[in-house]
Short mmCIF file of C-alpha atoms in Angstrom, two decimals:
data_model
loop_
_atom_site.label_atom_id
_atom_site.label_comp_id
_atom_site.label_asym_id
_atom_site.label_seq_id
_atom_site.Cartn_x
_atom_site.Cartn_y
_atom_site.Cartn_z
CA MET A 1 98.44 34.22 82.11
CA GLY A 2 98.89 33.84 78.37
CA VAL A 3 101.41 35.54 76.12
CA GLU A 4 98.82 38.02 74.87
CA SER A 5 97.95 39.03 78.45
CA TRP A 6 101.63 39.56 79.30
CA VAL A 7 102.05 41.66 76.17
CA ALA A 8 99.04 43.78 77.19
CA VAL A 9 100.45 44.28 80.71
CA ALA A 10 103.87 45.20 79.35
CA ALA A 11 102.29 47.67 76.94
CA ALA A 12 100.30 49.27 79.77
CA VAL A 13 103.42 49.58 81.94
CA LEU A 14 105.37 51.13 79.08
CA ALA A 15 102.51 53.56 78.44
CA LEU A 16 102.48 54.61 82.09
CA LEU A 17 106.25 55.05 82.03
CA GLY A 18 105.90 57.14 78.88
CA VAL A 19 103.28 59.37 80.51
CA GLY A 20 105.45 59.74 83.62
CA LEU A 21 108.51 60.59 81.54
CA GLY A 22 106.49 63.09 79.54
CA LEU A 23 105.26 64.82 82.69
CA PHE A 24 108.80 64.89 84.10
CA LEU A 25 110.19 66.45 80.92
CA TRP A 26 107.33 68.94 80.72
CA ARG A 27 107.87 70.11 84.32
CA ARG A 28 111.61 70.35 83.71
CA HIS A 29 110.90 72.41 80.59
CA VAL A 30 108.67 74.78 82.60
CA ARG A 31 111.37 75.21 85.28
CA LEU A 32 114.04 75.85 82.68
CA ARG A 33 111.84 78.38 80.91
CA ARG A 34 111.19 80.15 84.19
CA SER A 35 114.89 80.15 85.07
CA ALA A 36 115.72 81.51 81.63
CA PHE A 37 113.01 84.11 82.10
CA VAL A 38 114.67 85.40 85.28
CA ARG A 39 118.32 84.85 84.41
CA PRO A 40 118.86 87.71 81.91
CA SER A 41 118.13 90.28 84.63
CA LEU A 42 120.37 88.47 87.10
CA GLU A 43 123.26 88.21 84.66
CA ARG A 44 122.86 91.84 83.62
CA VAL A 45 123.12 92.97 87.23
CA ARG A 46 125.93 90.69 88.34
CA SER A 47 128.06 91.04 85.22
CA ARG A 48 128.36 94.78 85.73
CA SER A 49 131.25 95.44 88.05
CA GLY A 50 132.54 98.29 90.16
CA THR A 51 130.94 101.67 89.66
CA GLY A 52 128.91 100.38 86.71
CA LEU A 53 126.26 98.88 89.04
CA ARG A 54 123.48 101.42 89.49
CA ILE A 55 121.46 101.22 92.72
CA ALA A 56 118.43 103.41 93.42
CA LEU A 57 116.60 103.80 96.72
CA VAL A 58 112.99 105.02 96.79
CA VAL A 59 112.59 106.47 100.27
CA ASN A 60 109.63 107.55 102.39
CA PRO A 61 111.02 110.78 103.93
CA THR A 62 108.66 110.65 106.93
CA LYS A 63 110.60 107.75 108.49
CA PRO A 64 113.04 108.59 111.32
CA ASP A 65 116.85 108.74 111.16
CA LEU A 66 117.01 108.82 107.37
CA ALA A 67 120.01 111.16 107.27
CA ARG A 68 122.05 108.64 109.24
CA LEU A 69 120.73 105.76 107.12
CA ARG A 70 121.73 107.56 103.93
CA GLU A 71 125.27 108.07 105.24
CA ARG A 72 125.57 104.39 106.11
CA VAL A 73 124.17 103.24 102.75
CA VAL A 74 126.58 105.48 100.84
CA ALA A 75 129.48 104.19 102.99
CA ALA A 76 128.45 100.56 102.41
CA CYS A 77 128.41 101.13 98.66
CA ALA A 78 131.81 102.84 98.78
CA ASP A 79 133.25 99.91 100.75
CA ARG A 80 132.16 97.60 97.90
CA GLY A 81 133.57 99.85 95.20
CA LEU A 82 130.10 100.88 94.03
CA SER A 83 129.09 104.35 92.95
CA GLU A 84 126.91 106.46 95.22
CA PRO A 85 123.31 105.21 95.00
CA ILE A 86 120.48 107.30 93.60
CA TRP A 87 118.28 108.63 96.44
CA LEU A 88 114.66 109.39 95.44
CA GLU A 89 112.15 110.59 98.03
CA THR A 90 108.42 109.94 97.83
CA THR A 91 105.77 112.63 98.20
CA PRO A 92 102.15 112.65 99.45
CA GLN A 93 101.06 112.92 95.81
CA ASP A 94 103.35 110.10 94.64
CA PRO A 95 104.12 107.45 97.29
CA GLY A 96 106.78 105.71 95.20
CA THR A 97 105.52 104.60 91.80
CA GLY A 98 106.81 107.62 89.88
CA GLN A 99 110.16 107.53 91.65
CA ALA A 100 110.62 103.83 90.84
CA ARG A 101 109.80 104.52 87.20
CA GLN A 102 112.37 107.32 87.25
CA ALA A 103 114.95 104.88 88.61
CA LEU A 104 114.17 102.41 85.84
CA ALA A 105 114.36 105.16 83.23
CA VAL A 106 117.95 106.02 84.21
CA GLY A 107 118.97 102.35 84.05
CA ALA A 108 118.98 101.25 87.70
CA ASP A 109 120.04 97.63 88.14
CA LEU A 110 118.48 97.37 91.60
CA VAL A 111 115.67 99.45 93.11
CA VAL A 112 115.24 99.36 96.90
CA ALA A 113 111.98 100.41 98.59
CA VAL A 114 112.74 102.14 101.90
CA GLY A 115 109.66 102.56 104.07
CA GLY A 116 106.50 100.76 105.10
CA ASP A 117 104.02 98.58 103.27
CA GLY A 118 102.55 101.52 101.36
CA THR A 119 105.94 102.46 99.93
CA VAL A 120 106.68 98.84 99.05
CA ARG A 121 103.37 98.46 97.24
CA ALA A 122 103.81 101.74 95.32
CA VAL A 123 107.32 100.80 94.20
CA ALA A 124 106.18 97.31 93.21
CA GLU A 125 103.52 98.89 90.98
CA ALA A 126 106.31 100.28 88.79
CA MET A 127 108.66 97.31 89.15
CA ALA A 128 106.14 94.61 88.16
CA GLY A 129 106.93 93.49 84.65
CA SER A 130 110.34 95.22 84.53
CA TYR A 131 112.29 92.15 85.78
CA VAL A 132 114.78 94.47 87.44
CA PRO A 133 115.33 93.27 91.02
CA MET A 134 113.51 95.05 93.84
CA GLY A 135 114.94 95.06 97.35
CA LEU A 136 113.43 96.14 100.68
CA ILE A 137 114.55 98.16 103.69
CA PRO A 138 111.46 97.76 105.88
CA LEU A 139 110.78 100.76 108.12
CA GLY A 140 107.02 100.43 108.64
CA THR A 141 104.67 99.04 111.26
CA GLY A 142 103.54 95.79 109.65
CA ASN A 143 106.34 95.20 107.11
CA LEU A 144 104.18 92.45 105.66
CA LEU A 145 106.13 91.53 102.53
CA ALA A 146 109.48 91.61 104.36
CA ARG A 147 108.14 89.06 106.87
CA ASN A 148 107.19 86.72 104.05
CA ILE A 149 110.54 86.79 102.21
CA ASP A 150 112.87 86.72 105.25
CA VAL A 151 114.25 90.24 104.91
CA PRO A 152 115.72 91.32 108.30
CA LEU A 153 113.46 93.53 110.41
CA GLY A 154 114.71 96.20 112.80
CA ASP A 155 118.16 96.37 111.16
CA PRO A 156 118.13 98.56 108.03
CA MET A 157 121.73 97.84 107.10
CA ALA A 158 121.21 94.08 107.34
CA ALA A 159 118.21 94.53 105.03
CA PHE A 160 120.37 96.57 102.64
CA ALA A 161 123.00 93.80 102.68
CA THR A 162 120.22 91.38 101.67
CA ALA A 163 119.27 93.71 98.83
CA LEU A 164 122.88 93.67 97.62
CA ASP A 165 123.76 90.01 98.23
CA GLY A 166 120.47 88.10 98.34
CA HIS A 167 118.85 85.82 95.80
CA ASP A 168 116.46 86.93 93.07
CA LYS A 169 113.04 85.31 93.10
CA ALA A 170 110.24 85.84 90.57
CA VAL A 171 107.01 86.17 92.57
CA ASP A 172 103.36 86.71 91.77
CA VAL A 173 101.47 89.92 92.36
CA GLY A 174 97.78 90.24 93.06
CA ARG A 175 95.63 92.67 91.10
CA LEU A 176 92.30 94.03 92.27
CA HIS A 177 89.68 96.01 90.38
CA VAL A 178 86.76 97.70 92.13
CA ASP A 179 83.75 96.97 89.91
CA ARG A 180 81.24 98.85 92.04
CA TRP A 181 81.71 101.28 94.91
CA GLY A 182 79.64 101.53 98.06
CA PRO A 183 78.33 104.86 99.42
CA ASP A 184 81.78 105.85 100.75
CA GLY A 185 83.76 104.68 97.74
CA GLY A 186 87.33 105.63 96.95
CA ASP A 187 89.09 107.21 93.99
CA GLU A 188 91.24 104.52 92.37
CA ARG A 189 89.71 101.34 90.97
CA GLU A 190 92.93 99.43 90.15
CA HIS A 191 95.14 98.21 92.98
CA LEU A 192 98.18 95.94 93.27
CA PHE A 193 98.71 93.84 96.39
CA LEU A 194 101.61 91.65 97.42
CA VAL A 195 100.36 90.07 100.63
CA ILE A 196 96.61 90.27 101.45
CA ALA A 197 93.57 92.18 100.32
CA GLY A 198 90.81 92.03 102.90
CA LEU A 199 87.20 93.07 103.26
CA GLY A 200 85.24 93.38 106.51
CA PHE A 201 86.65 93.10 110.02
CA ASP A 202 90.33 93.27 109.08
CA ALA A 203 89.85 96.38 106.92
CA ALA A 204 87.78 98.09 109.63
CA MET A 205 90.56 97.30 112.11
CA VAL A 206 93.20 98.82 109.81
CA ALA A 207 91.09 101.91 109.13
CA ASP A 208 90.50 102.54 112.84
CA THR A 209 94.09 102.07 114.04
CA ASP A 210 95.47 105.16 115.76
CA SER A 211 98.61 106.45 114.00
CA HIS A 212 100.11 107.84 117.21
CA LEU A 213 99.62 104.49 118.95
CA LYS A 214 101.28 102.75 115.96
CA ALA A 215 104.29 105.01 116.39
CA ARG A 216 104.53 104.04 120.08
CA VAL A 217 103.75 100.31 120.13
CA GLY A 218 104.10 99.23 116.49
CA TRP A 219 101.89 96.47 115.07
CA MET A 220 100.26 95.83 118.47
CA ALA A 221 98.16 98.93 117.74
CA TYR A 222 96.19 96.87 115.22
CA PHE A 223 95.07 94.47 117.96
CA VAL A 224 93.93 97.36 120.13
CA SER A 225 91.83 98.57 117.21
CA GLY A 226 90.56 95.07 116.55
CA ILE A 227 89.07 94.78 120.03
CA ARG A 228 86.79 97.70 119.22
CA HIS A 229 85.39 95.83 116.20
CA LEU A 230 84.77 92.38 117.69
CA HIS A 231 81.03 93.03 117.79
CA GLY A 232 80.80 94.48 114.28
CA LYS A 233 78.18 93.18 111.87
CA ARG A 234 78.56 90.05 109.75
CA LEU A 235 78.52 90.48 105.97
CA LYS A 236 76.74 88.46 103.32
CA VAL A 237 78.99 87.86 100.31
CA ARG A 238 78.75 86.01 97.01
CA VAL A 239 82.02 84.53 95.77
CA ALA A 240 82.72 83.10 92.31
CA ARG A 241 86.07 81.39 91.69
CA ASP A 242 87.58 81.09 88.21
CA GLY A 243 84.29 81.77 86.46
CA GLY A 244 82.33 79.20 88.45
CA ASP A 245 78.91 79.56 90.03
CA PRO A 246 78.80 82.07 92.91
CA GLN A 247 78.58 80.74 96.46
CA SER A 248 76.96 82.72 99.28
CA ALA A 249 78.38 82.99 102.80
CA TRP A 250 78.07 85.04 105.97
CA VAL A 251 81.50 86.33 107.00
CA ARG A 252 83.35 88.61 109.36
CA SER A 253 86.20 88.96 106.86
CA MET A 254 86.92 87.81 103.34
CA LEU A 255 90.64 87.63 102.55
CA VAL A 256 92.30 87.26 99.15
CA GLY A 257 96.01 86.62 99.58
CA ASN A 258 99.28 86.14 97.78
CA CYS A 259 101.05 85.10 101.00
CA GLY A 260 99.85 85.06 104.57
CA ARG A 261 102.46 85.63 107.26
CA LEU A 262 101.50 88.50 109.60
CA PRO A 263 103.07 90.14 112.68
CA GLY A 264 103.02 88.16 115.90
CA GLY A 265 103.79 84.85 114.20
CA ILE A 266 100.27 84.61 112.73
CA ASN A 267 99.91 82.84 109.40
CA LEU A 268 96.40 83.36 108.04
CA LEU A 269 97.10 81.56 104.76
CA PRO A 270 99.42 78.64 105.54
CA ASP A 271 99.14 77.14 102.04
CA ALA A 272 99.88 80.38 100.19
CA LEU A 273 103.09 80.57 98.16
CA LEU A 274 104.39 83.72 96.51
CA ASP A 275 105.32 81.95 93.29
CA ASP A 276 102.56 79.39 92.67
CA GLY A 277 100.34 81.46 90.37
CA TRP A 278 97.33 81.19 92.72
CA LEU A 279 95.44 83.44 95.08
CA ASP A 280 94.53 81.90 98.44
CA LEU A 281 91.14 82.76 99.89
CA ALA A 282 90.11 82.72 103.53
CA VAL A 283 86.51 83.04 104.67
CA ILE A 284 86.46 84.05 108.34
CA ASP A 285 83.32 83.92 110.47
CA THR A 286 82.37 83.89 114.13
CA ARG A 287 79.16 83.56 116.10
CA GLY A 288 78.53 83.51 119.83
CA GLY A 289 80.36 86.67 120.76
CA LEU A 290 83.74 86.36 122.44
CA ALA A 291 83.52 82.56 122.50
CA GLY A 292 83.44 82.51 118.70
CA TRP A 293 86.42 84.85 118.46
CA ALA A 294 88.33 82.69 120.97
CA GLN A 295 87.70 79.59 118.87
CA LEU A 296 88.71 81.46 115.72
CA PHE A 297 91.98 82.53 117.33
CA GLY A 298 92.63 78.91 118.29
CA GLU A 299 91.96 77.85 114.68
CA VAL A 300 94.48 80.37 113.36
CA VAL A 301 97.15 79.34 115.86
CA LEU A 302 96.65 75.63 115.16
CA GLN A 303 96.75 76.01 111.37
CA GLY A 304 100.02 77.91 111.74
CA VAL A 305 101.59 74.73 113.16
CA GLY A 306 100.01 72.47 110.54
CA PHE A 307 96.82 71.30 112.26
CA ARG A 308 93.33 71.90 110.84
CA ASN A 309 90.12 71.37 112.81
CA VAL A 310 87.66 70.01 110.24
CA LEU A 311 84.71 69.55 112.61
CA PRO A 312 81.63 71.24 111.10
CA ALA A 313 79.98 72.59 114.29
CA LYS A 314 82.23 75.54 115.05
CA ILE A 315 81.25 79.02 116.17
CA GLY A 316 84.58 80.47 115.04
CA ARG A 317 86.06 79.24 111.79
CA ILE A 318 88.42 80.02 108.92
CA ASP A 319 87.76 78.17 105.66
CA HIS A 320 90.26 78.09 102.80
CA ALA A 321 90.04 77.90 99.01
CA ARG A 322 92.21 78.78 96.02
CA ALA A 323 91.62 80.52 92.71
CA GLN A 324 93.50 82.25 89.95
CA ALA A 325 90.70 84.82 89.74
CA VAL A 326 87.83 85.63 92.08
CA HIS A 327 84.72 87.79 91.79
CA LEU A 328 83.19 89.07 95.01
CA GLU A 329 79.89 90.84 95.72
CA VAL A 330 78.80 92.22 99.08
CA THR A 331 75.20 92.74 100.12
CA GLY A 332 75.39 96.44 100.89
CA SER A 333 79.08 97.28 101.01
CA ALA A 334 82.14 97.03 103.26
CA THR A 335 85.54 98.62 103.81
CA MET A 336 88.37 97.13 101.73
CA GLN A 337 92.13 97.18 102.38
CA VAL A 338 95.15 96.09 100.33
CA ASP A 339 98.39 95.38 102.25
CA GLY A 340 97.25 97.71 105.03
CA ASP A 341 96.11 100.60 102.80
CA ILE A 342 92.39 101.44 102.77
CA VAL A 343 90.80 101.30 99.31
CA GLY A 344 87.36 102.57 100.27
CA ASP A 345 83.81 101.29 100.61
CA VAL A 346 83.39 98.44 98.09
CA ALA A 347 80.28 96.60 96.88
CA GLU A 348 81.77 94.45 94.08
CA LEU A 349 85.30 93.59 92.99
CA THR A 350 87.41 91.26 90.88
CA ALA A 351 90.89 90.03 91.90
CA TRP A 352 93.39 87.90 90.02
CA ALA A 353 96.98 86.64 90.19
CA GLU A 354 99.69 87.85 87.86
CA PRO A 355 102.25 85.01 87.96
CA GLY A 356 105.97 85.74 88.19
CA ALA A 357 105.52 89.46 87.53
CA LEU A 358 107.90 90.84 90.16
CA LEU A 359 111.59 90.05 90.70
CA LEU A 360 112.34 90.31 94.44
CA ARG A 361 115.73 90.28 96.14
CA THR A 362 115.17 87.90 99.06
CA GLY A 363 117.14 86.56 102.00
#
């Protein structure tokens, strides 16, 4: 090889090194910007000492043993030299958004949602974009977000300790707009979700779950309801990702998720990350009656341990995709849920990710 050839090779190697160094510096710049974006809130909270730290709890008053919990929370704050926390109870008319805004208005440094998934979602609606940390004391049936950020379940005071001592993490939120209602449409078109929005089988299962059975057996009540809907109709949907051409599919459920860990160790969206700026989509379908559902359950279990069955001839399947925004149309209409709350009968919707919008206090 001549001198000119060696010079060309050396130039190519240097160019590649330059590109690699540029990418490294760019990614480092993004991480530093994100850290700087979160740090002012962290420093503001942790630099305030003693009784200067203001903690607010937004509480669903229908949950049991709240009087005892309030005593223990006040005592825990006193033991740390903190002032008595602000206690704000939700109402049927306002499930937590107004109370969280009230907490922010009086200068709370930490707002803790105390209740189930509905309370968490309502509080997050006010907290998104504030960059004041939001903690959780999960007291619901599913406790979906708490499962995905390792907040202790079944021990409210351990969850409160996480809210006080945990790490702050900027996470994405999902936004959903109902573009067109079905015959049994709802009232509100704009919805925030933190875990999963679902249309079809999963929403019908949520809508049909008996509240008294939930109180007795917890999240297992959803499976009892699900059995009643195994033979429900398939839906024809058209899905367009990030402005692309729409694709048609027959489905039992269409899921749009921010994270995917569910009760019972089920992970419907194993690739979903709370802070990646993407929504993860799952198209779920079965044929062949119970045999299809059995294969689907096997697919879900296997993907939870990192194995994907890519064989095309399957009567029960879950297919995955990703998007920053998705537009969905249903032939006819179908029931829609967001984080376990029923939206209504939906014919067309748009969903998108709002990156890094919510500061969560995690385990």
